[in-house]
XYZ file of N, CA, C and O in Angstrom:
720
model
N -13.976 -19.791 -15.098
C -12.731 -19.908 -14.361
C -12.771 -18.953 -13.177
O -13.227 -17.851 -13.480
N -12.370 -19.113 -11.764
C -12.036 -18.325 -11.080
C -10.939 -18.200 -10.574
O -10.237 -19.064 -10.047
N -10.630 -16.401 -10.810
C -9.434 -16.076 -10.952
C -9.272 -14.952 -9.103
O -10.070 -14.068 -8.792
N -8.109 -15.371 -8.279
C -8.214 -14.453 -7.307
C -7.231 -13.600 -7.149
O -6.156 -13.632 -7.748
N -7.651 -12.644 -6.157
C -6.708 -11.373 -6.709
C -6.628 -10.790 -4.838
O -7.464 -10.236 -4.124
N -5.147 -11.271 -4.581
C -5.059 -10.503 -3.104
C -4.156 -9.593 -2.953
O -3.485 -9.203 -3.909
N -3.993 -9.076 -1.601
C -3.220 -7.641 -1.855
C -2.906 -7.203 -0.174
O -3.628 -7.594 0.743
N -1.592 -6.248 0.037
C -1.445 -6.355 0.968
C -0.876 -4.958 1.122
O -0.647 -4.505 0.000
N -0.551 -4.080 2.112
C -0.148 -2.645 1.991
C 1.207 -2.364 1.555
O 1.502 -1.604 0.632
N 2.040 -3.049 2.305
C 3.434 -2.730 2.367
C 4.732 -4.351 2.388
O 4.409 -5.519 2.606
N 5.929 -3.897 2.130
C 6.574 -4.975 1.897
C 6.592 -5.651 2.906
O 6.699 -6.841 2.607
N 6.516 -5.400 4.471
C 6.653 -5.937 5.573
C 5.054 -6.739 6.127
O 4.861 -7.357 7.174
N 4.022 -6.433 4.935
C 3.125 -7.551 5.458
C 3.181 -9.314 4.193
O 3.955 -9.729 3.331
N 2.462 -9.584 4.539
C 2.608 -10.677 3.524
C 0.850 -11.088 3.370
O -0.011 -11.061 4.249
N 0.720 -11.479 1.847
C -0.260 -11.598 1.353
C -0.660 -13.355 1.471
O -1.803 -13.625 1.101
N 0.106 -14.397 1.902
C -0.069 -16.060 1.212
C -1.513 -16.297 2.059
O -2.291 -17.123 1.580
N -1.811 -15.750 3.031
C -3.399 -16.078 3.961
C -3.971 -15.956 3.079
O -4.623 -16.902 2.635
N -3.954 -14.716 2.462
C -5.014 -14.360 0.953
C -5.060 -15.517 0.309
O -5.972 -16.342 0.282
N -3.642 -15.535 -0.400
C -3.730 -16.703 -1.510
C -3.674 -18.244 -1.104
O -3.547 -19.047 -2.028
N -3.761 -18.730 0.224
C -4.564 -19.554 0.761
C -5.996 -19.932 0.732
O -6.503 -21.024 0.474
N -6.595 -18.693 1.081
C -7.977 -18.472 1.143
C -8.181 -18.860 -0.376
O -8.836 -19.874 -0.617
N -7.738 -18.225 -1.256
C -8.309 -18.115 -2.572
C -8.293 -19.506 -2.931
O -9.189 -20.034 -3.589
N -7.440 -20.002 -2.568
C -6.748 -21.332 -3.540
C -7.707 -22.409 -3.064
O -8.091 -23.276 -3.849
N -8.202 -22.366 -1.484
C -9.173 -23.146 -1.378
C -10.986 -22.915 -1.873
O -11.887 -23.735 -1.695
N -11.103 -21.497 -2.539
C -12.374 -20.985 -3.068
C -12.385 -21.693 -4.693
O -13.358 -21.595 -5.440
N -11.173 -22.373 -5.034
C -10.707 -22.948 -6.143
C -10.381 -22.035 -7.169
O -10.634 -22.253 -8.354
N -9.848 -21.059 -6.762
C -9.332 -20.082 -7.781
C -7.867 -20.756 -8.231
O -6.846 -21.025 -7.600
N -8.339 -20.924 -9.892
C -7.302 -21.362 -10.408
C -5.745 -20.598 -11.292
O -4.976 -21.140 -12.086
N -5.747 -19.439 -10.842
C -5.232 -17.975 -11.288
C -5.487 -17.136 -9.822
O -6.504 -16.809 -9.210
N -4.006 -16.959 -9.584
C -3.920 -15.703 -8.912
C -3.310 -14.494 -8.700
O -2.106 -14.709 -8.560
N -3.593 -13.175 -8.598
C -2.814 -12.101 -8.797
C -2.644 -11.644 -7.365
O -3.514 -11.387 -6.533
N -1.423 -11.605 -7.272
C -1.097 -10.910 -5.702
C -0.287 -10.042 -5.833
O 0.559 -10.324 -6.682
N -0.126 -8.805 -5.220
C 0.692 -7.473 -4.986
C 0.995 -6.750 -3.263
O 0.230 -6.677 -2.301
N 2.073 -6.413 -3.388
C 2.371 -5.444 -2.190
C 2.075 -4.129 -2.522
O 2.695 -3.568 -3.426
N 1.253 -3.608 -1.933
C 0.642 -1.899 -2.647
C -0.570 -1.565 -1.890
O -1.489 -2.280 -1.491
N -0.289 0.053 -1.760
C -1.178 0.313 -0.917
C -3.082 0.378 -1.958
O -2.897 0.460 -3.172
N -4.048 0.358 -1.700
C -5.383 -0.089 -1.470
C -5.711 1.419 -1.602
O -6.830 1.502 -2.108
N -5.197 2.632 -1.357
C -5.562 3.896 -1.235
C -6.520 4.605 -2.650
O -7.419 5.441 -2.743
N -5.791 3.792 -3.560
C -5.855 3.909 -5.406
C -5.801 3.002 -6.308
O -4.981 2.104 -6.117
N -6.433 2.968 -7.240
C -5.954 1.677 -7.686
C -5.110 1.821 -8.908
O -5.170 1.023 -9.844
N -4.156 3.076 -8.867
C -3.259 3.786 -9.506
C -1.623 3.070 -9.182
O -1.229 3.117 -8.017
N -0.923 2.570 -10.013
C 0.008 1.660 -9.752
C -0.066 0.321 -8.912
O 0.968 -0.073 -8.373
N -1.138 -0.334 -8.787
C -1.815 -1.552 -9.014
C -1.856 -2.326 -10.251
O -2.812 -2.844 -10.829
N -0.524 -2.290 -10.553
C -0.416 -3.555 -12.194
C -0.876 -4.944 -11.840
O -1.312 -5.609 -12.779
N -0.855 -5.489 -10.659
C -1.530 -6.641 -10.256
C -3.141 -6.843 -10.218
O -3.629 -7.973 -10.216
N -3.771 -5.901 -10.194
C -5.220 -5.206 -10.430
C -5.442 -5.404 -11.528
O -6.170 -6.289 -11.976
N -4.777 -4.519 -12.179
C -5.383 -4.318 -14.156
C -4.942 -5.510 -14.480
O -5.753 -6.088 -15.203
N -3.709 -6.311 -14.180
C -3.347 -7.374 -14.671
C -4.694 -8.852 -14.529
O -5.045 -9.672 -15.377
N -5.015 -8.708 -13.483
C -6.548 -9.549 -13.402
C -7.596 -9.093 -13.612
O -8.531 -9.884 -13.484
N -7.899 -7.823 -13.974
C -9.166 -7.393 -14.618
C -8.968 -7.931 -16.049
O -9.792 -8.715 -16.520
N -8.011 -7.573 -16.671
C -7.724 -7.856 -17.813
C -7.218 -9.229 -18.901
O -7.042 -9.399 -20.108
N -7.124 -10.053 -17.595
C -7.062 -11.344 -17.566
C -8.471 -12.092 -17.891
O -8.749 -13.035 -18.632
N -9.211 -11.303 -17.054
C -10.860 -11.695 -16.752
C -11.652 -12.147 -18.505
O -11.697 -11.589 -19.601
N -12.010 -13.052 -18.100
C -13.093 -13.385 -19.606
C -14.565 -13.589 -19.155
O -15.042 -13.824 -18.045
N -15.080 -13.437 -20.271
C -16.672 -13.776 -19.706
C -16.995 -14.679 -19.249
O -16.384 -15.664 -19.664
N -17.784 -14.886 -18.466
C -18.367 -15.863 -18.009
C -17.164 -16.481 -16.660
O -17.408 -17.531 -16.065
N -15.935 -15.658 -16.355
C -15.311 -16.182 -15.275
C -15.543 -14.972 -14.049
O -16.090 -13.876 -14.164
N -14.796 -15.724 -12.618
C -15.281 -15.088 -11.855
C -13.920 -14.410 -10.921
O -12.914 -15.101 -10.763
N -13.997 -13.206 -10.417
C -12.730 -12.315 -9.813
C -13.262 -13.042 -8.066
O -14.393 -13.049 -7.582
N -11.992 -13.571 -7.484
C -12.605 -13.680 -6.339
C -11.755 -12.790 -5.191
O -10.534 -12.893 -5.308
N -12.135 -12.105 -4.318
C -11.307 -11.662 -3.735
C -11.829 -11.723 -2.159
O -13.040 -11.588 -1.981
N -10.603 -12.002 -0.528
C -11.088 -12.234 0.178
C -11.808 -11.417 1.223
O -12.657 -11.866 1.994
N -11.484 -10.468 1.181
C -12.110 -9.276 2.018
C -12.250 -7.816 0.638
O -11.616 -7.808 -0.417
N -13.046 -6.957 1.004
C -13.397 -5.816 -0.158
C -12.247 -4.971 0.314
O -11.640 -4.377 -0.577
N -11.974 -4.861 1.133
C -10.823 -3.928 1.980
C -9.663 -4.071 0.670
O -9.217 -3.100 0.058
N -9.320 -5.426 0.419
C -7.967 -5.987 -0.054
C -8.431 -5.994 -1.851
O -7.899 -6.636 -2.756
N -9.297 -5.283 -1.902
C -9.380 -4.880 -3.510
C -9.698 -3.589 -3.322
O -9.814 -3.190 -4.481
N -9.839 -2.993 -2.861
C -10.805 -1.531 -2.738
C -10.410 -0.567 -1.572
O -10.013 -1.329 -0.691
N -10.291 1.020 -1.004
C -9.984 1.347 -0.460
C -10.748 2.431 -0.345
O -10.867 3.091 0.688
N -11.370 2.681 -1.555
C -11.948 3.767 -1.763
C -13.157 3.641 -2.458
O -13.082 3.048 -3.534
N -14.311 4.077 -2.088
C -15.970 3.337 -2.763
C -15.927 3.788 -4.274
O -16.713 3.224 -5.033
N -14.940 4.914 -4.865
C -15.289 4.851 -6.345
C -14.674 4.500 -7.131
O -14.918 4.765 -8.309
N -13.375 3.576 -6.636
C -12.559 2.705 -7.263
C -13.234 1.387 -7.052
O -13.316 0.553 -7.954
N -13.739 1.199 -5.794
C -14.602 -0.175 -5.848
C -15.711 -0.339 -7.092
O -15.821 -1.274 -7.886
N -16.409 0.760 -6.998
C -17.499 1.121 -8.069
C -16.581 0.344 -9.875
O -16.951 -0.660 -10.482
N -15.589 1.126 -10.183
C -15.210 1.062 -10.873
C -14.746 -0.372 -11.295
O -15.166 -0.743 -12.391
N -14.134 -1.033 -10.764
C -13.488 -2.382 -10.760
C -14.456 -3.183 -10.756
O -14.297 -4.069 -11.596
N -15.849 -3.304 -9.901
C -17.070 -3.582 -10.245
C -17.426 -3.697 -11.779
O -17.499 -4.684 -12.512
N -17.610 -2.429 -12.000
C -18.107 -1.702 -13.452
C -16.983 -2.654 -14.388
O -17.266 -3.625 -15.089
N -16.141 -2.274 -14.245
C -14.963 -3.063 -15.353
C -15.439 -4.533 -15.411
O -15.994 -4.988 -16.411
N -15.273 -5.026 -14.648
C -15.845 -6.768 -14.339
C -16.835 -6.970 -15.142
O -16.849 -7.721 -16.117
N -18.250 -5.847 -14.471
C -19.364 -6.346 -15.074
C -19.777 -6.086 -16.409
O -20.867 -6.530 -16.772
N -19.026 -5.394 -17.242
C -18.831 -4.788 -18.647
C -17.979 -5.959 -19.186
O -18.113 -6.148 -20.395
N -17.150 -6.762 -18.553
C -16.718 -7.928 -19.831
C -17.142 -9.071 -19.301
O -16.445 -10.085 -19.348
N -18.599 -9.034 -18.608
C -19.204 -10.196 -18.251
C -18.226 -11.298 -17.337
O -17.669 -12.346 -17.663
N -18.293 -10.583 -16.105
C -17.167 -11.461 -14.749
C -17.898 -11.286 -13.929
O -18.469 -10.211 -13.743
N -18.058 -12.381 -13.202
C -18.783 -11.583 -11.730
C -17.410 -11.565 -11.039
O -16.302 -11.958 -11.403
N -17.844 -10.995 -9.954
C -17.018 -10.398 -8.825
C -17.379 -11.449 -7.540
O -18.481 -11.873 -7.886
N -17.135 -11.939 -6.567
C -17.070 -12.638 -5.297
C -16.370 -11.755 -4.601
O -15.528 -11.064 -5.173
N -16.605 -11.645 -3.292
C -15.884 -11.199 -2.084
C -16.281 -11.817 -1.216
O -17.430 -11.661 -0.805
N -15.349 -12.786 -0.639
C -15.559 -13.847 0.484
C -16.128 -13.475 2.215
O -16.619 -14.224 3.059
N -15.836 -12.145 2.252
C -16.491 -11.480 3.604
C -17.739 -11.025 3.351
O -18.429 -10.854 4.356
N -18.258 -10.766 2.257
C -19.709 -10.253 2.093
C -20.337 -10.718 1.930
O -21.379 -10.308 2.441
N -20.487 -12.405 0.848
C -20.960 -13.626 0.871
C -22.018 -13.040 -0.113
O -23.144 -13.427 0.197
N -22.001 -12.228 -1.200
C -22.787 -11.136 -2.097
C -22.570 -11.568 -3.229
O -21.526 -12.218 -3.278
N -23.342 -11.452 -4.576
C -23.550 -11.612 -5.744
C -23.282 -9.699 -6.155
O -24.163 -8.870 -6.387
N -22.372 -9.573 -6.134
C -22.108 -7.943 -6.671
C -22.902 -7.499 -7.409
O -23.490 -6.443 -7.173
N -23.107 -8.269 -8.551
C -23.803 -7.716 -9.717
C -25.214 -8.069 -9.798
O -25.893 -8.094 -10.824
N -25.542 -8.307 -8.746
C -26.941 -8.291 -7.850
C -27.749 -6.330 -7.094
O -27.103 -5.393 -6.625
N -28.714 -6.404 -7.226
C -29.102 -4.976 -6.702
C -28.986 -4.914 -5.656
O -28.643 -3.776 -5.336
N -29.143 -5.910 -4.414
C -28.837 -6.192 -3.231
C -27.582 -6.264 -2.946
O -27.314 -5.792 -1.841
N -26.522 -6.771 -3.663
C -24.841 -7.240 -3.487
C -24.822 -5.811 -4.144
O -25.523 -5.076 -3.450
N -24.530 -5.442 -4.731
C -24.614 -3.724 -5.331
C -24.484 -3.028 -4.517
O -23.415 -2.444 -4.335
N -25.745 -2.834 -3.611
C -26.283 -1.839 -2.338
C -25.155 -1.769 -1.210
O -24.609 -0.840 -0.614
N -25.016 -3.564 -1.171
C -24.224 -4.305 0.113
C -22.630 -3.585 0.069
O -22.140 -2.855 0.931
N -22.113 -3.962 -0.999
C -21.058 -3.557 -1.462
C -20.352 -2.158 -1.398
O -19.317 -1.821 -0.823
N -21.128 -1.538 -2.073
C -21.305 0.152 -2.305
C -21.354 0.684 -0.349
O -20.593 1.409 0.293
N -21.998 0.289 -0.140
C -22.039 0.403 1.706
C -20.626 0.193 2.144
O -19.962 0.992 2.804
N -20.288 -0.838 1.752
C -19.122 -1.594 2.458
C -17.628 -0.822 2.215
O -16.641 -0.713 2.944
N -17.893 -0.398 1.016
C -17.080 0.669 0.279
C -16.654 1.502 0.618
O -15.493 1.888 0.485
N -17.874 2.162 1.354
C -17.820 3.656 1.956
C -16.860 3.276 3.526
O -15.756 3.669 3.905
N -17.444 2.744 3.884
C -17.594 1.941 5.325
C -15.849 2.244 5.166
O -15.200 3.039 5.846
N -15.361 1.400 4.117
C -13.836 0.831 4.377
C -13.019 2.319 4.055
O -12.090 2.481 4.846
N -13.186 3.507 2.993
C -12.928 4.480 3.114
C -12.912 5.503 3.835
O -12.199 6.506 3.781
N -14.115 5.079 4.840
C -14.518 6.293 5.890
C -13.077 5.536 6.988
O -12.253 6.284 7.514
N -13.034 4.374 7.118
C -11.866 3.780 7.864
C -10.311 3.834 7.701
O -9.402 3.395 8.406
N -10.330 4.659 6.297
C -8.941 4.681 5.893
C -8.143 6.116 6.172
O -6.999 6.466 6.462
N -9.571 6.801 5.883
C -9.379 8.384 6.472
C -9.497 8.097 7.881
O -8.376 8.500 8.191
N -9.947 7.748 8.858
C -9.788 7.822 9.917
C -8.554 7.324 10.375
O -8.306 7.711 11.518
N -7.364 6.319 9.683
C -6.391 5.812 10.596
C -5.622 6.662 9.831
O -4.433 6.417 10.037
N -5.829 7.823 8.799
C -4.747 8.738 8.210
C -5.237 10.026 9.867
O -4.539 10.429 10.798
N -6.356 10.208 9.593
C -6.277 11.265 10.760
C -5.947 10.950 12.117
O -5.823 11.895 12.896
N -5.793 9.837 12.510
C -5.265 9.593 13.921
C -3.958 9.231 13.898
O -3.440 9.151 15.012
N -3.018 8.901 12.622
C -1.888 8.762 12.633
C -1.328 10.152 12.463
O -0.221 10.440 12.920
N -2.314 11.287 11.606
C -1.873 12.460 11.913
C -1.258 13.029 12.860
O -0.056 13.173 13.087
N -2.699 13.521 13.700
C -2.954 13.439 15.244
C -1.797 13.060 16.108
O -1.175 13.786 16.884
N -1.594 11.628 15.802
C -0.186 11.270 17.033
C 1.118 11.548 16.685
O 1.950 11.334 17.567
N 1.629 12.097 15.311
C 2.564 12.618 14.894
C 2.611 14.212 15.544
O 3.594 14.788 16.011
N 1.616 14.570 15.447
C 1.301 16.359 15.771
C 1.630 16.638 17.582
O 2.128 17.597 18.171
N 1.017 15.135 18.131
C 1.611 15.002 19.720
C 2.463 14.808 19.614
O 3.064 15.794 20.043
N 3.540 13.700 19.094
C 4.894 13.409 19.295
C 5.759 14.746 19.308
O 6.241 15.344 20.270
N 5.818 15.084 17.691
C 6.100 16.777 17.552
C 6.131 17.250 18.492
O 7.092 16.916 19.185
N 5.204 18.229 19.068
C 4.874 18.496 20.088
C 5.402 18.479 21.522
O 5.329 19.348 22.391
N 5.975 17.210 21.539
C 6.506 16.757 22.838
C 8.209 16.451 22.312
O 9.083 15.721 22.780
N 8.183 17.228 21.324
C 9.541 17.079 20.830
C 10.437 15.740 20.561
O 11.647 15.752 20.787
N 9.870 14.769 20.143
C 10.029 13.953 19.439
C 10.255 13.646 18.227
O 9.285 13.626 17.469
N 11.725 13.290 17.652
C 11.859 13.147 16.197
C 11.347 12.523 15.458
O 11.045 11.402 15.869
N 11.044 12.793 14.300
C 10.304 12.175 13.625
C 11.034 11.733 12.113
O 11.979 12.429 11.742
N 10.587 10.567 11.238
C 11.765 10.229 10.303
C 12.946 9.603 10.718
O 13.233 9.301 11.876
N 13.666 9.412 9.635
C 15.037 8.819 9.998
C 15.620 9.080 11.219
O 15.227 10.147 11.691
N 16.324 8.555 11.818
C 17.099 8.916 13.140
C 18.662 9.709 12.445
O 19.282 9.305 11.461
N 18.919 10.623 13.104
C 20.013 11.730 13.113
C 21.101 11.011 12.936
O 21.498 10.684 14.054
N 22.014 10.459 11.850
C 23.246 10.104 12.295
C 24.501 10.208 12.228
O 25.442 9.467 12.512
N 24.358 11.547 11.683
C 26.094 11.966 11.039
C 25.718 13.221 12.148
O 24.743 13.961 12.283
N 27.030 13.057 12.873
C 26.920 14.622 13.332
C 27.944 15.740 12.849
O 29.159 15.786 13.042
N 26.969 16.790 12.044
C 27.494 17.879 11.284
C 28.925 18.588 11.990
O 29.816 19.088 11.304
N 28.944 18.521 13.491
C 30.256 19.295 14.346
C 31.429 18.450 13.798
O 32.452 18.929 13.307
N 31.111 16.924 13.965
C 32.306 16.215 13.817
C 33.007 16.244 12.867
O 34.225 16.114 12.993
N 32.284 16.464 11.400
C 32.465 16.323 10.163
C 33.241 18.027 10.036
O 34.237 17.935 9.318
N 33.106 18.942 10.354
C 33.546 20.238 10.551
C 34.878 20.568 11.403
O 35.773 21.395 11.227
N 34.712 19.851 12.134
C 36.159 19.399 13.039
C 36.726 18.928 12.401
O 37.882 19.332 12.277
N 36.241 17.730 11.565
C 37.602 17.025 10.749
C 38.265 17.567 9.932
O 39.471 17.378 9.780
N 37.469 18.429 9.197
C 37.770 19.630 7.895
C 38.726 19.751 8.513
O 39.731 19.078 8.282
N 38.653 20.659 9.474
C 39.321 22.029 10.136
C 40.794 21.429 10.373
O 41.817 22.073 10.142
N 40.776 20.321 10.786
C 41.852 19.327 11.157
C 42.994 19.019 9.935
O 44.201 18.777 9.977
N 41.957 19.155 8.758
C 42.768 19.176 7.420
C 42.644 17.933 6.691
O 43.337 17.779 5.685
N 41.740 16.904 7.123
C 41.121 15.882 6.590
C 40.508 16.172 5.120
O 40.228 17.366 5.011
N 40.225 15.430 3.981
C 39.857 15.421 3.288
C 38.240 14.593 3.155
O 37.873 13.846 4.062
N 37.564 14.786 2.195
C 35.963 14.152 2.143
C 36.010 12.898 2.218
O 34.986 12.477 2.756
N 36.896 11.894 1.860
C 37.123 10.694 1.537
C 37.588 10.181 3.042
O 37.103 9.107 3.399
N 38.379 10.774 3.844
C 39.029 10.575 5.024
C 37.924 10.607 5.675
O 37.561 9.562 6.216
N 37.231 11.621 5.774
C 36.404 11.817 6.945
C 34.935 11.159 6.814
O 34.209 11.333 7.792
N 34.414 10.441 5.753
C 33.797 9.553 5.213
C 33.699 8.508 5.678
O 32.649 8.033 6.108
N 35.123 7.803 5.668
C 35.476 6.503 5.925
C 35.820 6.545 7.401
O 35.783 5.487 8.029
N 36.095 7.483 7.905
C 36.462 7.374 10.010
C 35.104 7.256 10.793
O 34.839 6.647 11.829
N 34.264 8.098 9.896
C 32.418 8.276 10.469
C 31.736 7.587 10.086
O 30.625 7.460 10.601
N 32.254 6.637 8.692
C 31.734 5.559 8.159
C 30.216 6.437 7.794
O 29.219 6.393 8.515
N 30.322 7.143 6.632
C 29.162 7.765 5.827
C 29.571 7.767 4.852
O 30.721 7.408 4.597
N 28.787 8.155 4.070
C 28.861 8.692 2.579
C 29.575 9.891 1.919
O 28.980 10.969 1.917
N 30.590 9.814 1.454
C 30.734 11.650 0.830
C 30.100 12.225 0.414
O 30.309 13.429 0.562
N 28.857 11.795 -0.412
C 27.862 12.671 -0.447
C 27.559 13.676 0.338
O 27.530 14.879 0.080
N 27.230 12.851 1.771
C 26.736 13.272 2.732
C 28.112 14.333 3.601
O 27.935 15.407 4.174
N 28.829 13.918 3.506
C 30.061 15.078 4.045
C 29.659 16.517 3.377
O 29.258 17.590 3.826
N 30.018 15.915 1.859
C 29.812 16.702 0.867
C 28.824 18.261 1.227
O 29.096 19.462 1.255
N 27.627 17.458 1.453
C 26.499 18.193 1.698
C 26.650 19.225 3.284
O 26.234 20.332 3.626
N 27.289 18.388 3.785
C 27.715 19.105 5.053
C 28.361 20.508 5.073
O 28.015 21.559 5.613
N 29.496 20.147 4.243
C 30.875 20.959 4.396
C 29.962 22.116 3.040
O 30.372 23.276 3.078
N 28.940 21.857 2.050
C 28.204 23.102 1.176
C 27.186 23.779 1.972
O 27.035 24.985 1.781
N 26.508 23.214 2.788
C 25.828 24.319 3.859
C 26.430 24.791 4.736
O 25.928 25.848 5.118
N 27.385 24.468 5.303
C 28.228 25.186 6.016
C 29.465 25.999 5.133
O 30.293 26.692 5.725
């Protein structure tokens, strides 16, 4: 049986190209997740198709990127596969994994995609450290302003009043009017 397994970083991308791809590789089972690739640590869509896996069936997945992020979690998921007798497919490498050559290929490809993951963490660093820098906020945008909420106090407003005029949260008053 082949079973495919796609994956995508965040809620704002979408995975169905994957499970397109797969569906025409004739994968008859598919596991898809929104989750980052960094780990394969809260990836229940992962273990859920490793563990699905029987002998003699096959994991197909369309790029190594979109199973793997890191070469010793690739290693591993490999290893898992090839310990309950699955091969592995990856449609960009066109490799027999559990081949010494698809092995080599793989394990390369691994690194390759990790050395790429640290690099868009250090250049997203990097342009945060310029923004900073150039005094640019960073995070949520500012939107209760602490004076107003202090004025209202002073005015003799209550948390609930001044909540509902600024249209926030009392929490958030709350929190205002205890640091100050």
């Amino acid at each position: 049986m082949k079973i495919g397994y796609a994956r995508c970083s965040s809620d704002s991308q979408e995975y169905q190209l994957q499970v397109d791809q797969l569906k025409a590789l004739g994968c008859e089972k598919i596991f898809a997740e929104k989750v980052s690739g960094k780990s394969t640590n809260n990836r229940d869509q992962l273990q859920a198709c490793i563990d699905y896996a029987r002998e003699g069936d096959l994991v197909c997945c369309t790029k190594l990127d979109r199973l793997a992020r890191n070469t010793i979690d690739a290693l591993k998921i490999a290893d898992a596969l090839q310990a309950k007798g699955v091969g592995l497919h990856l449609e960009d490498l066109k490799v027999d994994v559990n081949s010494d050559v698809g092995r080599l290929v793989y394990t390369t490809i691994a690194a390759v995609a990790e050395m790429e993951r640290k690099r868009i963490a250090e250049r997203t660093r990097e342009g945060r450290e310029v923004a900073k820098a150039k005094g640019t906020h960073m995070g949520r945008p500012v939107s209760i302003d602490a004076q107003k909420v202090l004025q209202l106090k002073s005015e003799g407003l209550g948390a609930t009043a001044i909540a509902k005029q600024l249209k926030i949260g009392r929490a958030s008053v709350y929190r205002i009017l205890d640091a100050n």
